XYZ file of C-alpha atoms in Angstrom:
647
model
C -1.559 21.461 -23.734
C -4.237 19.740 -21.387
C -4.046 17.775 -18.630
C -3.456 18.469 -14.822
C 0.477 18.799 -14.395
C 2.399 19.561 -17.514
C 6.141 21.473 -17.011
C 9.216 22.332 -19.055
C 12.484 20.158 -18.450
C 16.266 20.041 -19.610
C 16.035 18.100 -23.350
C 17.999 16.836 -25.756
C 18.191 20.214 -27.501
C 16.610 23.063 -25.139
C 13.922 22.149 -23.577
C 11.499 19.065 -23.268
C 8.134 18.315 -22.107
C 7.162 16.637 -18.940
C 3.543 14.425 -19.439
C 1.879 13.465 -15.984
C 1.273 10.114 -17.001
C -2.759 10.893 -16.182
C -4.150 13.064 -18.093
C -1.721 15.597 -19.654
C -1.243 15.557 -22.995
C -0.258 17.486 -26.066
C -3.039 18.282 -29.133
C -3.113 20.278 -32.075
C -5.468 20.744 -35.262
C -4.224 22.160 -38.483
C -1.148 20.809 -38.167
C 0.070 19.901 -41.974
C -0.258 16.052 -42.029
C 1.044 13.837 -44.259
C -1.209 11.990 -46.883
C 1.760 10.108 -48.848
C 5.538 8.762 -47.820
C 6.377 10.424 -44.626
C 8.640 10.205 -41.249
C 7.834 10.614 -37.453
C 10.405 10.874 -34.905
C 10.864 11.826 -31.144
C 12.863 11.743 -27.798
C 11.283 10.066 -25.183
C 12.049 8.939 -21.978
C 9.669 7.532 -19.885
C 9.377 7.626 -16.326
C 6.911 4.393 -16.201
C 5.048 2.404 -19.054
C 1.711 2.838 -19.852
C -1.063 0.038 -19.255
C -1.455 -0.189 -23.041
C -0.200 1.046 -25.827
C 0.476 4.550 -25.836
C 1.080 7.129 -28.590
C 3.776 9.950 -28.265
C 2.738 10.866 -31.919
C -0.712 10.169 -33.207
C -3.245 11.120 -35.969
C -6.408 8.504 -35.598
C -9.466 9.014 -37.142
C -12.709 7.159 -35.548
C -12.583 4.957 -38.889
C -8.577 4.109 -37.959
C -7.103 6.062 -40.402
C -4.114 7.791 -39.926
C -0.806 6.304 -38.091
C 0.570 6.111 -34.451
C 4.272 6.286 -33.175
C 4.575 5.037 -29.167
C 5.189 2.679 -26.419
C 3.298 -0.604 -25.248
C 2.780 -2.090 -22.055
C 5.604 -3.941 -22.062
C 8.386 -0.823 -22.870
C 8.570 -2.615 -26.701
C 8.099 0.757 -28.980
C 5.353 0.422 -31.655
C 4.806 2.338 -35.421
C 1.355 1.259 -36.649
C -0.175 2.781 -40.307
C -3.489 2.463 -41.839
C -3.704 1.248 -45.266
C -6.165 -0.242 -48.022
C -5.159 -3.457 -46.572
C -5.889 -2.655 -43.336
C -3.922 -1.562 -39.850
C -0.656 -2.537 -40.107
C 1.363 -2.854 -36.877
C 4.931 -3.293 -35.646
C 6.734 -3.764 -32.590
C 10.266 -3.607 -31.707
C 11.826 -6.693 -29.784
C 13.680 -4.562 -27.453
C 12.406 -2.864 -24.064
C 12.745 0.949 -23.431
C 14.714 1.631 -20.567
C 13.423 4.261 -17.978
C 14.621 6.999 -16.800
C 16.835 7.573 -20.319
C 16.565 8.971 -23.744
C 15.499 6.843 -26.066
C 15.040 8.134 -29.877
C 12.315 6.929 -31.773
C 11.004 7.164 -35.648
C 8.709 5.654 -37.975
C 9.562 5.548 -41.447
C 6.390 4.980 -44.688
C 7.786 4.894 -48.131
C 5.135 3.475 -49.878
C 5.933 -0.049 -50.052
C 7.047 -0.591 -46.718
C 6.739 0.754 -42.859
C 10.184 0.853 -40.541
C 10.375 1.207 -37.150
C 14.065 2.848 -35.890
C 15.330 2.764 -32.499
C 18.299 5.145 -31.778
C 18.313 5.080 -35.328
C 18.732 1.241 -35.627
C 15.765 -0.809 -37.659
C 14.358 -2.830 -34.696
C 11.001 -4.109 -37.261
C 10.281 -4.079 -40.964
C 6.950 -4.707 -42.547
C 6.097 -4.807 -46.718
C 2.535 -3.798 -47.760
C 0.030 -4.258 -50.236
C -2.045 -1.183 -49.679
C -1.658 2.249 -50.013
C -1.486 4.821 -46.699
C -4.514 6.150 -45.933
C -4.410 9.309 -43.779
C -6.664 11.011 -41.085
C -7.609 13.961 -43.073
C -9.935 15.282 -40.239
C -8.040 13.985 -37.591
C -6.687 15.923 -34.508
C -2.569 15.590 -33.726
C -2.033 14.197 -30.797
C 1.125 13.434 -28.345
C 0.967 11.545 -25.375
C -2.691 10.044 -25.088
C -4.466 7.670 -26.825
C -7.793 8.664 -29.125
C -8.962 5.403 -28.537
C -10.277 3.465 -25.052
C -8.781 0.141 -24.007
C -8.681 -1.757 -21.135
C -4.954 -2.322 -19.208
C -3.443 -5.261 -20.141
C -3.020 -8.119 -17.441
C -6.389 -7.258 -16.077
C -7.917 -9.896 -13.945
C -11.674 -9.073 -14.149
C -12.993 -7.084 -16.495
C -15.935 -6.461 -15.224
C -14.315 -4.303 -12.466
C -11.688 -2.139 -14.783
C -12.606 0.537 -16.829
C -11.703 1.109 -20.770
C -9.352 4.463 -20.469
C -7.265 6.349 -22.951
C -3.591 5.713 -22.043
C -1.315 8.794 -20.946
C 2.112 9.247 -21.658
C 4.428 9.032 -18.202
C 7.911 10.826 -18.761
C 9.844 13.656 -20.853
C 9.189 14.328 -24.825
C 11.294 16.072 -27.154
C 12.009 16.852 -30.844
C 9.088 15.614 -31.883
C 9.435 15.988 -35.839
C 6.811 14.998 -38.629
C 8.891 14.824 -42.259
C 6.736 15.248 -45.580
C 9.571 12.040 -47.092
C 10.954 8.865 -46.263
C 14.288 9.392 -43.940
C 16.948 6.888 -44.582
C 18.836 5.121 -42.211
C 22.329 7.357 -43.348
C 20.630 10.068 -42.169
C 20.073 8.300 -38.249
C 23.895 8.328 -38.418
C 24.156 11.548 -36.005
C 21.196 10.016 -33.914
C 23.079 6.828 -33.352
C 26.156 8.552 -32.051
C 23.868 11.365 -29.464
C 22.151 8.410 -28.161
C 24.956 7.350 -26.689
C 26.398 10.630 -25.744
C 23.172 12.071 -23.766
C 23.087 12.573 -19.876
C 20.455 11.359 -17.253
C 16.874 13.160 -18.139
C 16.183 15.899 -15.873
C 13.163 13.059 -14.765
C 12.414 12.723 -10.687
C 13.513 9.013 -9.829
C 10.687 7.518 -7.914
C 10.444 5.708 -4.504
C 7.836 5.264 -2.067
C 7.708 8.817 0.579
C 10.957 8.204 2.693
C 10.505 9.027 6.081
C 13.298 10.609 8.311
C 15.036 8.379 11.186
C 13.573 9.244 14.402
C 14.877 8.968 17.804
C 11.272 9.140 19.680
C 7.936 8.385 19.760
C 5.538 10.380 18.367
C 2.385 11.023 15.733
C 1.889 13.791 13.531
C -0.185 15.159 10.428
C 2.664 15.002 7.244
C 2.718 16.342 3.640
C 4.116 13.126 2.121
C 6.185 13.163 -0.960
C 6.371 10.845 -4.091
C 7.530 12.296 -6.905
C 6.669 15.440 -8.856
C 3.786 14.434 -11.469
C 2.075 12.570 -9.077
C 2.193 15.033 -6.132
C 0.744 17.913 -8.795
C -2.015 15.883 -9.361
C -4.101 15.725 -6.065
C -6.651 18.534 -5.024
C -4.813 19.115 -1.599
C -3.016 21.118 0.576
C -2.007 21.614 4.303
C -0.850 17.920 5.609
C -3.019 14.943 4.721
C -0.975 11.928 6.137
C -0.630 10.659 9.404
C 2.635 9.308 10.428
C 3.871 7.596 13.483
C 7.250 7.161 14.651
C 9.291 5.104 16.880
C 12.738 4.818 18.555
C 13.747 2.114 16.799
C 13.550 3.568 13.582
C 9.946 1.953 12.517
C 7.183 3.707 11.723
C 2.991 3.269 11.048
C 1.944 5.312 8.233
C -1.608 6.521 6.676
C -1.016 7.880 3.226
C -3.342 9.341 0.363
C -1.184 7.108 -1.855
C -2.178 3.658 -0.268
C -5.542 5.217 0.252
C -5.049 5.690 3.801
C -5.110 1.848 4.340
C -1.898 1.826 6.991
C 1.655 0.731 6.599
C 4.340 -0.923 9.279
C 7.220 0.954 7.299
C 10.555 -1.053 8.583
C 13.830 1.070 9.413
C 14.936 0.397 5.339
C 11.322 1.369 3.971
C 9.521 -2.029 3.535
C 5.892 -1.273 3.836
C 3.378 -3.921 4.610
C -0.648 -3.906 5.732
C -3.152 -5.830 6.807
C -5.928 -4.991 4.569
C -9.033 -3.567 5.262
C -13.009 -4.814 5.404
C -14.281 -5.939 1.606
C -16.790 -7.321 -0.066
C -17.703 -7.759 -3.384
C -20.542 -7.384 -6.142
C -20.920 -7.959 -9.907
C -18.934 -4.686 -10.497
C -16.014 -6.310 -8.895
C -14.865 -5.157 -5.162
C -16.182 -2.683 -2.845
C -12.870 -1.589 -0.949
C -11.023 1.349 0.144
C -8.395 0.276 -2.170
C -10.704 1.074 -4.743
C -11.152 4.871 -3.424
C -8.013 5.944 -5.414
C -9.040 9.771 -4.563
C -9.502 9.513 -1.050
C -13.340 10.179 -1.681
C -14.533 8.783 1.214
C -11.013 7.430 3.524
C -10.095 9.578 5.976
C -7.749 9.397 9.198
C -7.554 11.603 12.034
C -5.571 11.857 15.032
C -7.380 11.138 18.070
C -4.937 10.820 21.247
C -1.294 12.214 21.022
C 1.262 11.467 24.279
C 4.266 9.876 25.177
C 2.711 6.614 26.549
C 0.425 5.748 23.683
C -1.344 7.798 20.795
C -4.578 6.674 19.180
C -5.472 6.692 14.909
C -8.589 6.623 13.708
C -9.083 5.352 10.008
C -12.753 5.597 8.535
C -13.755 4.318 5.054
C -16.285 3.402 2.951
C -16.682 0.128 1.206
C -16.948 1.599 -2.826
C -16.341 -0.080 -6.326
C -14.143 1.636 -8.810
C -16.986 3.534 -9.295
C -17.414 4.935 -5.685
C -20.738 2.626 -5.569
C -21.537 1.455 -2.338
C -22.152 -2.211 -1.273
C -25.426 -3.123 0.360
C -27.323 0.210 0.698
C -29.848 -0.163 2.796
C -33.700 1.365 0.922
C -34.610 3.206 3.561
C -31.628 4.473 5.236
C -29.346 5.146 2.604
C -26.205 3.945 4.630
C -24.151 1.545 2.502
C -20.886 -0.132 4.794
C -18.658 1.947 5.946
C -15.658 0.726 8.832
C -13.848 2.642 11.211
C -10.761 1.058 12.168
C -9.187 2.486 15.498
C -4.907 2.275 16.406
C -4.227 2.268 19.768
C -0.080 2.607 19.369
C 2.411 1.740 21.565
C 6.172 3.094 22.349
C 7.419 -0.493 21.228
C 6.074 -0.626 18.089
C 3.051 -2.786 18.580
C -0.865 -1.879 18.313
C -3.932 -3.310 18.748
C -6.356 -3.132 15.488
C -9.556 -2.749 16.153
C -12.288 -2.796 13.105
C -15.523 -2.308 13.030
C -17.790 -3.074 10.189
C -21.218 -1.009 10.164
C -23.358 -2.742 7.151
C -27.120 -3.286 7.003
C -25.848 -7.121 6.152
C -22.883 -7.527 8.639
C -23.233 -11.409 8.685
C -23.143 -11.241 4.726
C -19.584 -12.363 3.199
C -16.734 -9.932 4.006
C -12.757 -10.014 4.441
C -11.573 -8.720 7.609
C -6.972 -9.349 6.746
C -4.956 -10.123 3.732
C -1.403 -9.265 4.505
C -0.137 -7.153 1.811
C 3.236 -5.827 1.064
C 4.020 -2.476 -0.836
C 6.392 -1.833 -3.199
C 7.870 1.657 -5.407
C 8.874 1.614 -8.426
C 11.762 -0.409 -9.139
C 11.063 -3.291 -6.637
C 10.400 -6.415 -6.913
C 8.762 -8.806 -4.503
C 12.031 -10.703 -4.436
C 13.706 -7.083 -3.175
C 11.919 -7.101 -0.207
C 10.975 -10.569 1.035
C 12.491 -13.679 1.580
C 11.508 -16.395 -0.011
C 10.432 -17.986 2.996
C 8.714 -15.469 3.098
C 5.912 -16.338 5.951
C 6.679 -17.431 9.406
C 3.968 -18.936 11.294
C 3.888 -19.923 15.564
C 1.654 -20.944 17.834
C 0.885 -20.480 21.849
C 3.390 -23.112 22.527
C 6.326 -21.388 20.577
C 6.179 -24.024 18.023
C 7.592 -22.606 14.440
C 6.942 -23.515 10.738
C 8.419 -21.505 7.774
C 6.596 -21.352 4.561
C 8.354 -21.139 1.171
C 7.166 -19.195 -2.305
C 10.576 -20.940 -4.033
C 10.292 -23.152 -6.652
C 11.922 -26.067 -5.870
C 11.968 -29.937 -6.899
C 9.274 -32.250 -5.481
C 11.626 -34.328 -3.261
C 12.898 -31.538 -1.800
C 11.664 -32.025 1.979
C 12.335 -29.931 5.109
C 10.466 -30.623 8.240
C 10.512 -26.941 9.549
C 9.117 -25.678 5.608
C 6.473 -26.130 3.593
C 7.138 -25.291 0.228
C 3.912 -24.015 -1.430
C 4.756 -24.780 -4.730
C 3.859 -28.346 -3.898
C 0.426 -28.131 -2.074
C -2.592 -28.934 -3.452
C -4.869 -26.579 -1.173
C -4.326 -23.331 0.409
C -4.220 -23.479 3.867
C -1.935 -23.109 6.323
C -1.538 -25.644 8.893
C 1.255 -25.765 10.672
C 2.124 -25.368 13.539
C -1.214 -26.722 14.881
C -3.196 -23.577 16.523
C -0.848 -20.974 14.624
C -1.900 -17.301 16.050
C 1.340 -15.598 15.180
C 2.246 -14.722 11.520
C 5.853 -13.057 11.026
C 6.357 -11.301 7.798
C 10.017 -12.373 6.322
C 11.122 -9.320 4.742
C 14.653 -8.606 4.029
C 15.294 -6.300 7.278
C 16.271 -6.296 11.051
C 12.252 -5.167 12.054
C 9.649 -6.791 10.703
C 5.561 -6.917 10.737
C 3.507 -9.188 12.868
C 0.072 -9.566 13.110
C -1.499 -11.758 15.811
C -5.055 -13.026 16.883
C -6.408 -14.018 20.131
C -5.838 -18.261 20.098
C -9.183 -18.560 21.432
C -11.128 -17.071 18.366
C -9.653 -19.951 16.432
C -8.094 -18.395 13.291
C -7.847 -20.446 10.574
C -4.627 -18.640 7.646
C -4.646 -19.146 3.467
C -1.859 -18.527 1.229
C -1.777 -16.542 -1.950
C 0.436 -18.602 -4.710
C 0.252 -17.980 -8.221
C 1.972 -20.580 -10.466
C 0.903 -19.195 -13.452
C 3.846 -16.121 -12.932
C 6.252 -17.954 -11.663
C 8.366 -16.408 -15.146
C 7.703 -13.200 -13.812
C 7.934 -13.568 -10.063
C 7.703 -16.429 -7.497
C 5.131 -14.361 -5.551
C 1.983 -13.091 -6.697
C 2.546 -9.033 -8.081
C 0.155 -6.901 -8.964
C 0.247 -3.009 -9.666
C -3.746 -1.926 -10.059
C -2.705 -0.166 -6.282
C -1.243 1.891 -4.988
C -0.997 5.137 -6.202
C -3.029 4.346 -9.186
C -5.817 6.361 -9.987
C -7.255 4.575 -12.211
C -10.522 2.429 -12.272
C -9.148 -1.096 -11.794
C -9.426 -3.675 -8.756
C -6.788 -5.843 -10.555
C -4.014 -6.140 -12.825
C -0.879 -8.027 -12.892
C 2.402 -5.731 -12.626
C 4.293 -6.904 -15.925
C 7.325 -4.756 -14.168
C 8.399 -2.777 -11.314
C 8.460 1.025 -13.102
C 5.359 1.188 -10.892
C 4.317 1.156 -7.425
C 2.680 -2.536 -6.794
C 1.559 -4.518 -3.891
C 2.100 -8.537 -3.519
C -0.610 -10.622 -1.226
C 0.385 -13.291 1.168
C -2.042 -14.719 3.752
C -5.886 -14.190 4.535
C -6.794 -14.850 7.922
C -10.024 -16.540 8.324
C -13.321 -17.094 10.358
C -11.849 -15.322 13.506
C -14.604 -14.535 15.896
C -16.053 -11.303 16.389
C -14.935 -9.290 19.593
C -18.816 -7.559 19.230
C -21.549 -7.990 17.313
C -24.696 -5.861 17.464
C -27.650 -5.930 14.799
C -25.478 -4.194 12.274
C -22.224 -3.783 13.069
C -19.522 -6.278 13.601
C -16.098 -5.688 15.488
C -12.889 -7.632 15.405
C -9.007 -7.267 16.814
C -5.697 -7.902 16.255
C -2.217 -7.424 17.667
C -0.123 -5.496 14.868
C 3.408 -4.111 14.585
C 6.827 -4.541 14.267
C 9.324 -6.538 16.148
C 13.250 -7.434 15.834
C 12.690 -11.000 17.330
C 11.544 -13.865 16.435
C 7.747 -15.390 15.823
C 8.195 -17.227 18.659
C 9.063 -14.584 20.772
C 5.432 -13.265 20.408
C 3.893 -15.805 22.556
C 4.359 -13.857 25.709
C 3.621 -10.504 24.502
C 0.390 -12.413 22.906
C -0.514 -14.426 26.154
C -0.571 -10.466 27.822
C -2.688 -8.963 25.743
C -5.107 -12.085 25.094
C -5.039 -13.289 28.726
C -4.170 -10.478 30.752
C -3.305 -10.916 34.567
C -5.686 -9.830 37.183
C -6.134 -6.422 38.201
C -6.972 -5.209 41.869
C -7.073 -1.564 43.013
C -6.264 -0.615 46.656
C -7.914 2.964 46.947
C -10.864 4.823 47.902
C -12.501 6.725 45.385
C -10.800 4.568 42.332
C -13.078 2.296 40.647
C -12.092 -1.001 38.946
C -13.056 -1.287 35.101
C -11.197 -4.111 34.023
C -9.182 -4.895 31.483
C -10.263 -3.570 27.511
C -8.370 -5.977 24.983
C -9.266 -3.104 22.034
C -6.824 -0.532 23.828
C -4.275 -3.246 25.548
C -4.947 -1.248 28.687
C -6.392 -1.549 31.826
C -9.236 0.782 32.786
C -9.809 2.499 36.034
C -11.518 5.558 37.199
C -11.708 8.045 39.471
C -14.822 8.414 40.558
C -14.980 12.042 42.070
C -13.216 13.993 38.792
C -9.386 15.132 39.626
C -9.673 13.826 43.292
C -7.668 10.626 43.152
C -4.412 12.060 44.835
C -3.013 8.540 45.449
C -4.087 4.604 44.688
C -2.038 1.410 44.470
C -2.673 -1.255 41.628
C -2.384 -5.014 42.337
C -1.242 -7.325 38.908
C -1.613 -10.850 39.642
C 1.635 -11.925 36.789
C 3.627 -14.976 36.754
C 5.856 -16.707 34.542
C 2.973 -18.521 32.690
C 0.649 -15.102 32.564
C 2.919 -11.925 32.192
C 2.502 -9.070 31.606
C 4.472 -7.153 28.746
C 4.801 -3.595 28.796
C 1.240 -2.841 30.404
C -0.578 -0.143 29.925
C -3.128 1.841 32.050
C -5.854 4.592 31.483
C -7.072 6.278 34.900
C -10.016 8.408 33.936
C -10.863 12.070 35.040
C -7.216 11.618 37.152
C -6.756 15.356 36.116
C -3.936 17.423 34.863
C -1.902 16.578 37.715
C 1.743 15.326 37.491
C 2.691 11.932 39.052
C 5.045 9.837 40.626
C 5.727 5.799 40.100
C 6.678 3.015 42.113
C 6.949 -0.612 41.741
C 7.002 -3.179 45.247
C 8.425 0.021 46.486
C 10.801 0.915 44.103
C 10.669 4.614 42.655
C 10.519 4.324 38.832
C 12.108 7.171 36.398
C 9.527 8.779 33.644
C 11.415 8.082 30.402
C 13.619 5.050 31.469
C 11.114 2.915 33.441
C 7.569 4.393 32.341
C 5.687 6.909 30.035
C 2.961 8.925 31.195
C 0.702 11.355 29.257
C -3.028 13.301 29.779
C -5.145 13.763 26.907
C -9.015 15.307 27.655
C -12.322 14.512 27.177
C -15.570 15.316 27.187
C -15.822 14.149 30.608
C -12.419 15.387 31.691
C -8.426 14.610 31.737
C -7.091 11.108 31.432
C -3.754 10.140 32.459
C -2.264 7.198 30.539
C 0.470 5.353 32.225
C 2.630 2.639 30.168
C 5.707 0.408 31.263
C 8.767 -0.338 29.588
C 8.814 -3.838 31.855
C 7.751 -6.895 31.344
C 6.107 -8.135 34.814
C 6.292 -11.737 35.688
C 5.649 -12.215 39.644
C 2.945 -10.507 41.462
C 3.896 -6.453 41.609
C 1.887 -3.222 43.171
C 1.865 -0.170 41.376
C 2.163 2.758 43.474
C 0.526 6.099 41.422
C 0.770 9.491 43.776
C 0.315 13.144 42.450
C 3.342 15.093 43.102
């Protein structure tokens, strides 16, 4: 046995073998092989199919001699011999179900190869030539001697040839010296019918438990056995935050760290990442399968707010980086900071360091995630993508097929556009993800840096799915930066929107920073505007204190700044918002540095607020000293004075 995670399981008879799917595999040498009519059988029962086709009973010399017994691509089992004519292949017409025992055999009696399937003939081939065995060849079960690129690939040129691994439970895996006949399949016929679940882990994305408050913490999480075994780990890798309404914002090893708005039924979406590409395809952190060289930390953990930090480098499949500077050695590398809010909503903000930072990059695609055994159709609508402006204006776009006189003024079907922009409403800042549950993902951008949105639409697939599906990422650790998902036994991801030409927040000589409003929500697109108009325009701030000093407003934290100037001396101030109905301010948030470790008490135009109900407050240090962090559960829309007093 080789390979990283192998294990015993319940089988059809005793016990069976559990392959990883990645590199374990089963080999032996001097193993009596045939060299004139012989059988091949086996229990399988795969847990996912492989990219190509994959052997759970091989002898193939380099000269492709010998025969192979396996699985394609597609599920469709395949029996292939060598003979004086050539390779001769067949393929059944029927897929192999997952998660269930499936019987197969390959049957040479000298004029003809049969391919059985729970001991029915599923393909039938004569020949003209003789068998030709591997006499030198090494047995093999569940990998492929040869190299081949995945099927479905999109480029080439940014995959990787690989030997294919077999992903599931093997058993009774026999190798007869004659011809069997189909009488004597009449026992395997009747136990294929008879035999209970595999003892095989069904597979889903890491659930995460409800939670009743906010909070962020380091996690060890889950996927299934095979895949967990496989990755050089331990202690708690993931970062996971949690909210009271049953959301949460995860960074996992399996998505490469690139976060996830999970929604309370465990729809995952993202907003991509910085990328660029070469001749060797994309330079991406979805490309760092291992976690190489993405990394998240928690930076800031309390009750009013906690802070992520998500660093990455920009690597092929090949962990080459893009644009390495000669003299430096730096290639690009981003560090994306989450400031998090109790409601669910964060601000992005992402921060390209390249030698070349005005060279072609993508800053968003929004991305959904699914496991294995979803579809795109499980999780999103088909209108899919609701877009709104400053004004509150809506427009709902469409990935259904539907006739070309179909016409609704409130949705554009994309089927029927000839170009891939989005333009409706006119000025849309506001993108609402459709997916089929009460919260979902938003992502915003200021309306004065002028965002322009695309649409991903692939008619070509339309047979397969109405939205574009791919399965290259997650969880795949593979060399690949694309290949179409041909059907849901594996994790996959399905692209929506770009959003493009946005300005930059900063720019220096080499580095290049931009921001977003991210999150969940249970209203409606629409219903963004305000919360949008807070963060992008916020109201006025005056302080009325001595020994407080004004900073202003940061857009990157969604929090007004103030300080005290003497450290842990500030023993009572009052803050002035200028809000009204056309400039409010939702849920505000403020950071009073070096306040000390000091606890405090609220009030609003002179009303005493209750920690918990009206307002969360927190300290985290610094180098400098203790922060306090003060955030409202309000939404402010008249002219109010905050009232902050140590107790």
């Amino acid at each position: 046995l080789y390979g990283t995670y192998t294990a015993l399981k319940e089988g059809v008879h005793g016990n069976s073998l559990l392959l990883d799917g990645y590199s374990s595999y089963l080999s032996a040498s001097g193993v009596p092989l045939p060299e004139g009519v012989f059988s091949v059988e086996v229990w399988i029962a795969p847990g996912a199919y492989p990219t190509n086709f994959c052997p759970v009973a091989e002898q193939r010399s380099a000269d492709a001699r010998g025969f192979s017994l396996g699985i394609d691509s597609e599920g469709k089992a395949g029996f292939s011999v060598a003979t004086q004519a050539g390779w001769i292949e067949l393929r059944g017409s029927q897929k192999i179900p997952l998660y269930k025992w499936t019987h197969l055999c390959g049957v040479y009696n000298g004029e003809k190869i049969t391919l059985l399937t729970n001991g029915e003939k599923s393909a039938e081939k004569q020949l003209t030539g003789r068998f030709l065995p591997a006499k030198n060849a090494t047995f093999c079960c569940g990998m492929s001697s040869q190299r081949s690129l995945p099927t479905g690939v999109l480029n080439p040129s940014g995959s990787e040839p690989i030997n294919q691994f077999f992903d599931g439970l093997v058993d009774d895996l026999k190798i007869w010296d004659k011809a069997l006949s189909e009488k004597e399949f009449s026992t395997i016929k009747k136990e294929a019918g008879e035999l209970s679940k595999p003892a095989l882990e069904k597979r889903s994305l890491p659930e995460l438990p409800p939670s009743d408050r906010f909070r962020v913490c380091y996690a060890n999480l889950k996927y299934y056995e095979s895949w967990d075994n496989f990755w050089r780990i331990s202690g708690e890798p993931d970062v996971v935050v949690s909210f009271e309404k049953n959301g949460h914002f995860v960074f996992w090893r399996g998505t490469s760290y690139i976060p996830h708005w999970v929604t309370e039924n465990g729809i995952w979406y993202n907003n991509e990442f910085n990328e660029t590409w070469s001749s060797k395809g994309c330079h991406e952190p979805m490309s760092d399968k291992r976690c190489e060289h993405s990394q998240v930390k928690i930076v800031e953990s309390t009750p009013a707010r906690c802070v992520v930090h998500w660093r990455y480098a920009l690597v092929d499949n090949w962990y080459n980086q893009s644009n390495i500077d000669q003299i430096t050695g730096w290639g690009d590398w981003t560090d994306e900071l989450y400031t998090i809010y109790p409601d669910g909503t964060a601000v992005r903000s992402q921060t390209l360091h390249s030698s070349k930072p005005s060279s072609e990059f993508e800053w968003h695609e929004g991305i959904i995630v699914m496991g294995p055994g979803q579809r795109p159709e499980d999780v999103l609508n088909p209108e899919a993508l609701i877009m709104s402006n400053m004004k509150g204006e809506e427009h709902r776009y469409s990935w259904e097929p539907v006739a070309a006189d179909v016409k609704k003024a409130e949705v554009t079907y994309l089927s029927q556009k000839s170009d891939s922009w989005l333009t409706e409403p006119v000025g849309a800042n506001i993108q609402l993800v459709n997916t089929r549950s009460a919260l979902k993902p938003f992502t915003v951008v200021n309306p004065d840096d002028d965002p322009k949105w695309d649409f991903y639409n692939d008619l070509s697939r339309r047979h397969v799915s109405i939205f574009p599906w791919w399965n290259h990422w997650p969880t795949a650790f593979k060399p690949s930066d694309g290949r179409y998902a041909m059907d849901s036994d594996r994790a996959s991801h399905s692209s929506l929107t770009h959003v493009r030409n946005w300005k930059a927040y900063k720019r220096t000589e080499f580095s290049e920073t931009r921001l977003m409003l991210v999150g969940l929500t249970d209203g409606k697109a629409c219903d963004l505007a305000n919360l949008t108009r807070s963060w992008s325009y916020a109201p006025e701030m005056s302080v009325e204190a001595e020994g407080v000093r004004k900073i202003g407003y940061e857009p990157s934290e969604k929090a007004y700044q103030l300080e005290c100037v003497k450290p842990g001396t500030c023993s009572k101030f009052e803050i002035k918002l200028n809000c009204s109905p056309e400039f409010p301010s939702v849920h505000p948030a403020f950071v009073i540095r070096n306040w000390g470790h000091h606890d405090i008490m609220v009030e609003v135009n002179g009303r005493k607020m209750t920690e918990n109900v009206h307002y969360r407050c927190g300290f985290t240090d610094t180098i400098n000293g203790t922060n306090l962090i003060l955030w409202f559960d309000q939404t402010f829309k008249e002219e109010i004075r905050i009232l902050i007093r140590q107790q």
